[in-house]
Coordinates of C-alpha atoms and ligand atoms in Angstrom, one line a residue:
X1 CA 0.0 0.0 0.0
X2 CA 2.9 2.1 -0.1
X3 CA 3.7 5.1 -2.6
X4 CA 7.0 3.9 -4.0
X5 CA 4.2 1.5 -5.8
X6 CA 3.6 3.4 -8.9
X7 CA 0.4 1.4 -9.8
X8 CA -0.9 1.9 -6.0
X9 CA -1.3 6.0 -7.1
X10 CA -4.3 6.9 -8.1
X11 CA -5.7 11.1 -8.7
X12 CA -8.1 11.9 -6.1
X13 CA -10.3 14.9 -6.2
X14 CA -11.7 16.7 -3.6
X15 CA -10.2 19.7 -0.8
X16 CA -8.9 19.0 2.3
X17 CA -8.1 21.4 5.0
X18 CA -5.5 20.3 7.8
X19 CA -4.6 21.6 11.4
X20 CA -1.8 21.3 13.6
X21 CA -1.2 21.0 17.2
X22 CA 2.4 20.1 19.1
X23 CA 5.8 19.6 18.3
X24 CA 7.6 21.6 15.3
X25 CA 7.9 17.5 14.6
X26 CA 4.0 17.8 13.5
X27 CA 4.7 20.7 11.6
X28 CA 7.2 18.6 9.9
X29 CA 4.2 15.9 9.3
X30 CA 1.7 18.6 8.2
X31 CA 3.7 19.8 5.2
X32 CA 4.6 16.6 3.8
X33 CA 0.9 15.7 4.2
X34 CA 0.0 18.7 2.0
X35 CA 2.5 17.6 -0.5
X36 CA 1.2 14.3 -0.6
X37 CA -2.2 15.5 -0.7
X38 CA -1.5 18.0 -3.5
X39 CA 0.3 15.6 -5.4
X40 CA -3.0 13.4 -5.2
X41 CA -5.0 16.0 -6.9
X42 CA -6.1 17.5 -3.9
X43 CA -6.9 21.5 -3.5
X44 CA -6.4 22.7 0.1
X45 CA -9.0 25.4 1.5
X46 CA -8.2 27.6 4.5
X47 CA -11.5 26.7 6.7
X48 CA -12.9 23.2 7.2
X49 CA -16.3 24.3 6.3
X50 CA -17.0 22.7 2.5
X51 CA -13.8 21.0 2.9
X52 CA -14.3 17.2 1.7
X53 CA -11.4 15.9 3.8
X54 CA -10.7 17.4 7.3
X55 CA -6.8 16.3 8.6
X56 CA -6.0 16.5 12.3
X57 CA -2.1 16.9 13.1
X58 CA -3.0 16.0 16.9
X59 CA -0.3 15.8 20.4
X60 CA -0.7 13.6 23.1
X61 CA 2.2 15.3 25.0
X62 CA -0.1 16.5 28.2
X63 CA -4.0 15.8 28.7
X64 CA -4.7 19.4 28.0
X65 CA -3.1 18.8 24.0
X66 CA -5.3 15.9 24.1
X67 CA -8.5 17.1 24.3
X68 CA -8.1 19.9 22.2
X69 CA -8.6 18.1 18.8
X70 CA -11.7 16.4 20.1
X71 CA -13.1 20.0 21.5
X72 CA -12.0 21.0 18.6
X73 CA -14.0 18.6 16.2
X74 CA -17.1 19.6 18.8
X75 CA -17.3 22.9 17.9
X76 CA -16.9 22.2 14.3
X77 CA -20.2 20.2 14.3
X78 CA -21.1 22.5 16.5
X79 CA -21.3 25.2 14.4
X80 CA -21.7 23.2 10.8
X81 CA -18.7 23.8 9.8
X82 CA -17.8 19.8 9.5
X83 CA -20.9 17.5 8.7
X84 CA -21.8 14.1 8.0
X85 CA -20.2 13.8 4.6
X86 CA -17.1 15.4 5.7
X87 CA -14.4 12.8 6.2
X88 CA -12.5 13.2 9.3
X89 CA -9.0 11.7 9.4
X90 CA -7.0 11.9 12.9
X91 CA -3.1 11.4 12.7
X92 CA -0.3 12.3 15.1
X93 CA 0.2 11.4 18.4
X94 CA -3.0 10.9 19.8
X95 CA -3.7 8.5 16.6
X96 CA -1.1 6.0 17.5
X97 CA -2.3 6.6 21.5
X98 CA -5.8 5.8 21.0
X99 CA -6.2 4.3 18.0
X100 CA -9.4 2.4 17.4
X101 CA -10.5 4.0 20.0
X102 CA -11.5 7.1 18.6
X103 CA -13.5 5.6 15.8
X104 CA -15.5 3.3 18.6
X105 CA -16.3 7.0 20.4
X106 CA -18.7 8.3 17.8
X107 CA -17.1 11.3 16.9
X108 CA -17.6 11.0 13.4
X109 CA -13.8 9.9 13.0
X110 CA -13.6 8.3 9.7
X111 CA -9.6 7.9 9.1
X112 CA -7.2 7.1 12.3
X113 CA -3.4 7.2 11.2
X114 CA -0.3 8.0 13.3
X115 CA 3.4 9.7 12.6
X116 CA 4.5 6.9 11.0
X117 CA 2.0 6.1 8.3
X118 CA 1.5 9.8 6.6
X119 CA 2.2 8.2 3.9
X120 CA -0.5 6.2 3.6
X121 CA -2.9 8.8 4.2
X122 CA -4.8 9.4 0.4
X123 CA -5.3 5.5 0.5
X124 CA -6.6 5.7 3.8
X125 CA -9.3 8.1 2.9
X126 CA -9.9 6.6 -0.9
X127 CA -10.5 3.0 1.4
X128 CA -13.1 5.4 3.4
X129 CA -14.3 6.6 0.7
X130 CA -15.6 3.0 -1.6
X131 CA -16.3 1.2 1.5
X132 CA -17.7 3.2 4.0
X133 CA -15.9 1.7 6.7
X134 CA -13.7 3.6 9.2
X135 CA -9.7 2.5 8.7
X136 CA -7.2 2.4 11.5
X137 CA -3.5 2.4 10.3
X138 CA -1.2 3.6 12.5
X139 CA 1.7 0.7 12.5
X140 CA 5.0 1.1 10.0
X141 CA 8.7 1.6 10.5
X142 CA 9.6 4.9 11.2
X143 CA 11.4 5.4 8.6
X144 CA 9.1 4.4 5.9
X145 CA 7.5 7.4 5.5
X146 CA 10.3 9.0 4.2
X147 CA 11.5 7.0 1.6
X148 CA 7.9 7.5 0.0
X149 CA 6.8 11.2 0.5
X150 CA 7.0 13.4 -2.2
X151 CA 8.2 17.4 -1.4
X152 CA 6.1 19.2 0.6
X153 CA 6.2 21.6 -1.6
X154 CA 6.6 24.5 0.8
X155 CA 8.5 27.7 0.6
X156 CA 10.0 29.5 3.0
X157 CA 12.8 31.6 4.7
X158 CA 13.5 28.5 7.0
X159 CA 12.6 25.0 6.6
X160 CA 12.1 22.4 9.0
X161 CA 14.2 19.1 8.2
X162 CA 13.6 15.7 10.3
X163 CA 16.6 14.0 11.0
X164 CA 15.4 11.4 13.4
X165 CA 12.1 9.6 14.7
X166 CA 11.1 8.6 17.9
X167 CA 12.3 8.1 21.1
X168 CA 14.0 5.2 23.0
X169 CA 14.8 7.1 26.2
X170 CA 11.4 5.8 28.0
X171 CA 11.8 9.3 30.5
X172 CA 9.1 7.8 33.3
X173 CA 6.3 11.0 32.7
X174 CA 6.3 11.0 28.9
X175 CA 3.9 9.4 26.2
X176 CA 6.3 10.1 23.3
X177 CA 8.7 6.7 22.7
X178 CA 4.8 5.1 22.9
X179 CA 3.4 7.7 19.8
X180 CA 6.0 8.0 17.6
X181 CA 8.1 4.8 18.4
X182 CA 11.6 3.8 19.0
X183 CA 14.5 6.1 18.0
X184 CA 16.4 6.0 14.7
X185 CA 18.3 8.1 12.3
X186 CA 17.6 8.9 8.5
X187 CA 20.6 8.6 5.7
X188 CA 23.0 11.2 5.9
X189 CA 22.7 11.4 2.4
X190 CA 19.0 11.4 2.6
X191 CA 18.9 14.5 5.1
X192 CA 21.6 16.2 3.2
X193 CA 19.6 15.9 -0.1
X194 CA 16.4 17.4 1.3
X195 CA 18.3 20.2 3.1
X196 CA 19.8 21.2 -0.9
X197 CA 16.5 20.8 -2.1
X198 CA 15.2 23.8 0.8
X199 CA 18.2 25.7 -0.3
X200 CA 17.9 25.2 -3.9
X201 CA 14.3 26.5 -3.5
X202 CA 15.5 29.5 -1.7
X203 CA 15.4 28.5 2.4
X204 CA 18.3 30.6 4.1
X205 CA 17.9 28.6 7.5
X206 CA 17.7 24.6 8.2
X207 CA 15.9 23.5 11.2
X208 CA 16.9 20.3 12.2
X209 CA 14.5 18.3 14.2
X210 CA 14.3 15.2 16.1
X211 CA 13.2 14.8 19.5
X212 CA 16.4 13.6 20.8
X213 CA 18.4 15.7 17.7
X214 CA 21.7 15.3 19.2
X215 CA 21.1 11.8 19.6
X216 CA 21.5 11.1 15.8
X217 CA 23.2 8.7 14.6
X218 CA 22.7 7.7 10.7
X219 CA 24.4 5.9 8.6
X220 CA 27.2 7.0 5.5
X221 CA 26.9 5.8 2.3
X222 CA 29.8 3.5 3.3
X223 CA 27.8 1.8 5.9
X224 CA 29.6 4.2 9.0
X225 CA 27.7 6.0 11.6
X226 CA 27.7 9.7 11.9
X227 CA 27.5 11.6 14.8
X228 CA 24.8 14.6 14.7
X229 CA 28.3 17.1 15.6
X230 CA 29.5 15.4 11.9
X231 CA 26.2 15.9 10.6
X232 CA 26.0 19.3 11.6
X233 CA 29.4 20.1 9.8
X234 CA 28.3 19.1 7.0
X235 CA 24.6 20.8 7.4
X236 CA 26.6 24.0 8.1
X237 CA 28.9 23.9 5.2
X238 CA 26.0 23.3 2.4
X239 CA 26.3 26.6 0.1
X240 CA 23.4 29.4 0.6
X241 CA 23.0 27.3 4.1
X242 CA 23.2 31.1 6.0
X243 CA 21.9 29.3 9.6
X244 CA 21.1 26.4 11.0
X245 CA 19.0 25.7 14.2
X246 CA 18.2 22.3 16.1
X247 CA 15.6 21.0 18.1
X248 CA 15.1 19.3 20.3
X249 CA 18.7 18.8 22.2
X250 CA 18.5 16.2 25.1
X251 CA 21.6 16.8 28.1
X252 CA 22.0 13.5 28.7
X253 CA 23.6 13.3 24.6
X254 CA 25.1 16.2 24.7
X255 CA 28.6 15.4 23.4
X256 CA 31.2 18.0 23.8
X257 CA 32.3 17.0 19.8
X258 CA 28.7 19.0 19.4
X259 CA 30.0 22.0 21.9
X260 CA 33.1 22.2 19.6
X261 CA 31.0 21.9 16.5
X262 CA 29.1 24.9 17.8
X263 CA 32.1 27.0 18.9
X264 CA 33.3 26.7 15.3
X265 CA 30.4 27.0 13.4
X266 CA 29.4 30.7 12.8
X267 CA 26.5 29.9 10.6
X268 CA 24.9 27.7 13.8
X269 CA 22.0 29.9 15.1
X270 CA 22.6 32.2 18.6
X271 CA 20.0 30.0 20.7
X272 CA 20.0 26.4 21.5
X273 CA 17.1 24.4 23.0
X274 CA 18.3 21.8 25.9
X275 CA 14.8 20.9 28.2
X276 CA 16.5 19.9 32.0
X277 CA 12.6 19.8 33.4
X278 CA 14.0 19.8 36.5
X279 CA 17.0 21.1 39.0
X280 CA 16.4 18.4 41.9
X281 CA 19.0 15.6 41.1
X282 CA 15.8 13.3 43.1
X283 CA 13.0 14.1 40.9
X284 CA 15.7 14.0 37.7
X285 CA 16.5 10.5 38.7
X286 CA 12.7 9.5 39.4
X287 CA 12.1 11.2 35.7
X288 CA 15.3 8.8 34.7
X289 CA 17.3 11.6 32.9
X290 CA 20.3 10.4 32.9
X291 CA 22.2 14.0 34.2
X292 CA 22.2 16.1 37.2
X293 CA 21.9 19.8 38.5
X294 CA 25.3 20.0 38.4
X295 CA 26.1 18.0 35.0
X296 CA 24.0 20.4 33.6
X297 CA 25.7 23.7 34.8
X298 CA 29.2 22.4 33.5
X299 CA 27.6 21.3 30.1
X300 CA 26.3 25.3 29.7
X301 CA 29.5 26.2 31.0
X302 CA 31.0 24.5 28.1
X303 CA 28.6 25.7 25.5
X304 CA 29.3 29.3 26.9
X305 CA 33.6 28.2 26.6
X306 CA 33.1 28.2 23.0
X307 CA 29.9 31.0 22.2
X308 CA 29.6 33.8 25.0
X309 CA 26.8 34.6 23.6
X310 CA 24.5 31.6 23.2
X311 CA 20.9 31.9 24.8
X312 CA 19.9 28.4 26.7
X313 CA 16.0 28.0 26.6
X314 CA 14.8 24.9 28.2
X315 CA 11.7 23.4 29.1
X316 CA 10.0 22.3 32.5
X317 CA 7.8 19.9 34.2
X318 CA 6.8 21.7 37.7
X319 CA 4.6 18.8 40.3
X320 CA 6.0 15.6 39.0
X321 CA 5.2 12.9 41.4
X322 CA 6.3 13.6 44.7
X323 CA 7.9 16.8 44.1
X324 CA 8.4 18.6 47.5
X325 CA 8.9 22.3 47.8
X326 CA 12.9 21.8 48.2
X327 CA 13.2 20.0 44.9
X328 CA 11.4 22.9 43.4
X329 CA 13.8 25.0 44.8
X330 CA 16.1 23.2 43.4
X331 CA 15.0 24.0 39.8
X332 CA 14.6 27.2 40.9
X333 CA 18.3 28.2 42.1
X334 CA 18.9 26.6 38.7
X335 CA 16.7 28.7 36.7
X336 CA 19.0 31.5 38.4
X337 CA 22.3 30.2 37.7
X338 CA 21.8 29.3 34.1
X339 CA 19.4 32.3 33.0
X340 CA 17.7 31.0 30.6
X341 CA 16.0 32.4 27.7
X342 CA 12.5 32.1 26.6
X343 CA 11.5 28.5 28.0
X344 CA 8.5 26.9 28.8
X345 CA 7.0 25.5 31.9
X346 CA 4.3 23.0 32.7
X347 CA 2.6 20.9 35.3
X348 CA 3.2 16.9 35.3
X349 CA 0.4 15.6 33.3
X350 CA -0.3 12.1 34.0
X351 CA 0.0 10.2 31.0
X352 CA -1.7 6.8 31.1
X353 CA 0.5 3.7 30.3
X354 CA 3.7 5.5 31.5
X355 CA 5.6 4.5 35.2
X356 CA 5.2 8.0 36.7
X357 CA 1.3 7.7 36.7
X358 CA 0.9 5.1 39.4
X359 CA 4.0 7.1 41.4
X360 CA 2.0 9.0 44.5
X361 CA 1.2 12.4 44.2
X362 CA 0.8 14.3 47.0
X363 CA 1.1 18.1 46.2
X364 CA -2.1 19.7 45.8
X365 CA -3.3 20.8 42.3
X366 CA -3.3 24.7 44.4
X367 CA 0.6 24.2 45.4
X368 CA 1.5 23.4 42.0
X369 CA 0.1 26.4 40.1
X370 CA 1.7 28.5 43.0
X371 CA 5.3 27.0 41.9
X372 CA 4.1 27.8 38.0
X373 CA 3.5 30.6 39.0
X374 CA 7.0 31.8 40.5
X375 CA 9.0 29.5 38.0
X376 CA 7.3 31.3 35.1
X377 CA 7.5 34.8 36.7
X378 CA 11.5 34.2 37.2
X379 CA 11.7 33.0 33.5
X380 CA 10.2 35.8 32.1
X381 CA 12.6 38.3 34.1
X382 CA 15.5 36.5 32.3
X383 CA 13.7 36.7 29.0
X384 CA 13.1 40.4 29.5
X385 CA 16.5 41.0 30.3
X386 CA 18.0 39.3 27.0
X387 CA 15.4 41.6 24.9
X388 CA 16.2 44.5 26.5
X389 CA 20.3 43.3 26.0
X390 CA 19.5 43.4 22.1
X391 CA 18.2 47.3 22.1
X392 CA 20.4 49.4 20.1
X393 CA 21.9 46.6 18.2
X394 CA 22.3 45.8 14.7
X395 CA 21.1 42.0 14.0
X396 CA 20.3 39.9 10.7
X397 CA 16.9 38.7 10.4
X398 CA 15.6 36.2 7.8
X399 CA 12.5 38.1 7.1
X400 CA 9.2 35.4 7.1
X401 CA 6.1 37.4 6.3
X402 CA 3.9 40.0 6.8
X403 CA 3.6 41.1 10.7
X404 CA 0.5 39.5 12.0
X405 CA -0.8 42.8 13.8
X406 CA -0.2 45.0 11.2
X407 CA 0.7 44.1 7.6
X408 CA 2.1 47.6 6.7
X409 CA 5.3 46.0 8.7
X410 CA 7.4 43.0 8.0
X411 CA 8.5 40.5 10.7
X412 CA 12.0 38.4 11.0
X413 CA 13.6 35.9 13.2
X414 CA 16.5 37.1 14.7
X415 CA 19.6 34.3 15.4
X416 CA 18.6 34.3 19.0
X417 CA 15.3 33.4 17.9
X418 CA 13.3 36.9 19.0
X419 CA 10.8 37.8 16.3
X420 CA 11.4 41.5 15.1
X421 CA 8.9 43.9 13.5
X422 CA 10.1 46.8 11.0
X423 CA 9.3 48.6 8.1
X424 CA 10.6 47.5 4.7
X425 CA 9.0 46.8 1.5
X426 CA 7.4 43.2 1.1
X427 CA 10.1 42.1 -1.9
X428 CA 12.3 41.6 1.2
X429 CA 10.3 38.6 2.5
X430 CA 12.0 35.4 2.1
X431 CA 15.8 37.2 2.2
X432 CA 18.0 38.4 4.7
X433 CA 17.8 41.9 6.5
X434 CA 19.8 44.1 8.6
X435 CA 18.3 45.7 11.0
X436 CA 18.6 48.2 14.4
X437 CA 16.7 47.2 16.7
X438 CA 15.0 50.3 18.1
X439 CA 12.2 49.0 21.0
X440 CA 11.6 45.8 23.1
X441 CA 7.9 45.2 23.0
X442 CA 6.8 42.5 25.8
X443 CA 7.4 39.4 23.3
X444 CA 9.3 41.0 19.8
X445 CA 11.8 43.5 19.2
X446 CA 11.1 46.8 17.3
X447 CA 13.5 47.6 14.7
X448 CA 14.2 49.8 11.2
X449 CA 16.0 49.2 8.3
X450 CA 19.6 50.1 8.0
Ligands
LIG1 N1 12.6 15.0 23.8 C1 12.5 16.2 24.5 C2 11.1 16.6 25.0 C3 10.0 16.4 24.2 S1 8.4 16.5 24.9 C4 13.4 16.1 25.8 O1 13.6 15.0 26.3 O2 13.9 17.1 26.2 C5 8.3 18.3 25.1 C6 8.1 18.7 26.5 O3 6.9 18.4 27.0 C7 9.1 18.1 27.5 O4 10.4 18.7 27.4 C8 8.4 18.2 28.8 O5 8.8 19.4 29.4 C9 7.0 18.3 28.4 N2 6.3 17.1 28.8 C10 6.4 15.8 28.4 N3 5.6 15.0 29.1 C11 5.0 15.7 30.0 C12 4.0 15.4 31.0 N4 3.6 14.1 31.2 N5 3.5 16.4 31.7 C13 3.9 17.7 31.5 N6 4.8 18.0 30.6 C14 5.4 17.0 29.8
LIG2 FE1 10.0 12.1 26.2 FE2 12.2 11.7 27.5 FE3 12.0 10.9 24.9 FE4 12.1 13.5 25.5 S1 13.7 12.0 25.9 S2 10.7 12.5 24.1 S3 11.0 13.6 27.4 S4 10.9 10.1 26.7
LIG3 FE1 3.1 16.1 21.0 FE2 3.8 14.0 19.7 FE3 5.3 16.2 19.5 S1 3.0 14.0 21.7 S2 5.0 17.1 21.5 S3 3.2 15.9 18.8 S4 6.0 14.1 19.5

């Protein structure tokens, strides 16, 4: 049933409209779903309502992600924007979580896949379609997919490149290694290949992405592994490649190869995302990441050796299982010894089928928002701080669009990853700008042309 079958493709006709919820992994997903799609025969439309096939890019990450694609399809009927004849096809993480499931709860859910069968998705719907039946197909290798995809098709200033699938490292809160399966690494020559064709279609910045990125290991051509620090190199070194960016980084993988890569690397982007969740060496070894508090400060240390001026984000889990107010503390006195930049904090959701959600939990539900609270309060100080740092100087920007709030403006990225609003004329989307940045606005800079 695979694409690589020539005779297996047949034209559909018909629109589709697809959302997206989760990782910059799903956003991966999505646009090689609308090239498939497209290269099917398929139009997309830009509201669900008339659209023949609706596609739901869904995250299983915490309870709240969960529910938002069934709310979602709830207020869809809700409001006749989806009806009967609309087929409904569910992929991501909560596919491969629930499964059959969602077909059995009468939500109208005609089409269940998962991250690892996108690519099965027209036949999916055309099997829907002559039988009537709902289909469930969320089993393959993970790296089927992408020997069977055609482009996505997209343009942009920066693209997003998957270099990895899955997860292996079983952390004891986290649904992931069950949704997207066990870890592995595409071809070096097949992630080098797609990063040419983003550049040969004008990207100025690669994204790699895995959720363990720096855990990478494909294979050569002649059969050897490579490192992702190798991979990088040669990433950083494709002509027209201006940056490069990857998420997400894990500590515990962390090599100091990669530090060096990054110290010598120009072209490798001013921020780098490493999650820690947690500064109580207790709770890190009840979550079984493999590092500690201090571990940690010595691998930042490093990383700030080589590029003073790197920006750390991370992310948090605040209430895991038995978390008492010291261990918070703990993550706390980190927070203030690393600074971070712009991170993001949440309370342990309970994710059934994982170790952590028969651990006791005594904290109350009040205690925990408290410590959100102060953990996100102290975050944002850093963040402020690193904005305000950047008034008054002159930064590139690969410019991506129009500004959302007003589309007289133009908005960029800088390296640090801070979105920056200016004035300049709309031939400069898609290309690099210099700007001087003039204002810090609570979440972007403020800058003009120079
Ligand atoms: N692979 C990455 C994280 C991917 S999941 C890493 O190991 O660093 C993205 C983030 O979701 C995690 O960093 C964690 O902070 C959060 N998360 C995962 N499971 C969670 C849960 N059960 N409750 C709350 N947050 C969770
Ligand atoms: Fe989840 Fe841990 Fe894997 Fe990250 S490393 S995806 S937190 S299991
Ligand atoms: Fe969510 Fe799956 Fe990404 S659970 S965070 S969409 S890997």
């Amino acid at each position: 049933m695979t694409l690589s079958s020539q005779n297996s493709i047949s034209m559909q006709s018909g629109s589709f409209y697809i959302a997206v919820w989760g990782c910059q992994m799903n956003v991966y997903d999505t646009s090689r779903i609308r090239g498939l799609l497209l290269s099917r025969g398929y139009t997309e439309v830009s509201s669900p309502l008339g659209a023949s096939v609706v596609v739901l890019v869904t995250c299983a990450v915490r309870a709240k992600a969960e529910n938002k694609v069934f709310n979602q399809i709830a207020s869809w009927r809700h409001d006749g924007l989806v009806n009967q004849s609309t087929v409904i096809a569910l992929g991501g993480c909560v596919g491969t979580e629930l499964g059959h499931k969602i077909i059995e709860a009468g939500q109208g859910v005609s089409v269940v896949f998962s991250p690892m069968t996108i690519h099965r998705l027209p036949d999916l719907i055309e099997t829907y379609q002559k039988t009537g039946q709902p289909v469930c197909d969320v089993d393959a290798g993970s790296m089927e997919k992408f020997d069977s995809l055609p482009d996505s098709g997209l343009r942009g200033v920066s693209a997003f490149v998957t270099i990895m699938e899955g997860c292996s490292n079983k952390c004891t809160y986290c649904i992931v290694p069950y949704t997207r399966g066990e870890e592995e690494s595409r071809r070096v020559s097949d992630v080098l290949d797609e990063c040419r064709r983003h550049l040969d279609n004008g990207a100025l910045e690669l994204h790699l992405l895995g959720q363990n990125v720096n855990s990478y290991r494909g294979l050569n051509d002649d059969g050897s592994e490579c490192s992702f620090a190798e991979l990088l190199y040669q990433v950083a070194s494709l002509d027209g490649a201006k940056r490069v960016r990857f998420t997400t980084s894990n500590p515990m993988d962390f090599s100091q190869e990669l530090v060096g890569a990054i110290g010598e690397l120009p072209n490798v982007a001013q921020s780098v995302h490493i999650p820690v969740q947690s500064g109580s060496d207790e709770i890190l070894r009840r979550m079984h990441r493999r590092y500690t508090h201090d571990s940690y400060l010595e691998l930042i240390a490093s990383l700030r050796a080589v590029r003073p001026d790197i920006r750390v984000s991370s992310d948090f889990i605040v209430g895991f299982p038995g978390e008492t107010g010291a261990d918070f503390e703990e993550t706390m006195r980190l927070v203030r010894e690393v600074r971070f930049d712009q991170s993001f904090s949440f309370i342990y959701s309970k994710r059934p089928g994982t170790p952590a959600a028969d651990y006791p939990d005594e904290t109350s539900a009040h205690e925990k928002k408290q410590r959100i609270y102060a953990l996100q309060e102290l975050l944002e100080s850093y963040a402020r701080e690193y904005s305000k740092s950047d008034l008054g100087t002159v930064q590139e920007v690969l410019v991506e669009g129009l500004s959302s709030r007003d589309s007289g403006e133009l908005k960029g990225r800088t390296s640090a990853n801070r979105i920056a609003v200016f004035k300049g004329d709309p031939s400069l989307i898609g290309k690099a700008a210099t700007i001087k940045i003039t204002d810090v606005l609570a979440h972007t800079l403020r800058g003009e042309l120079i």
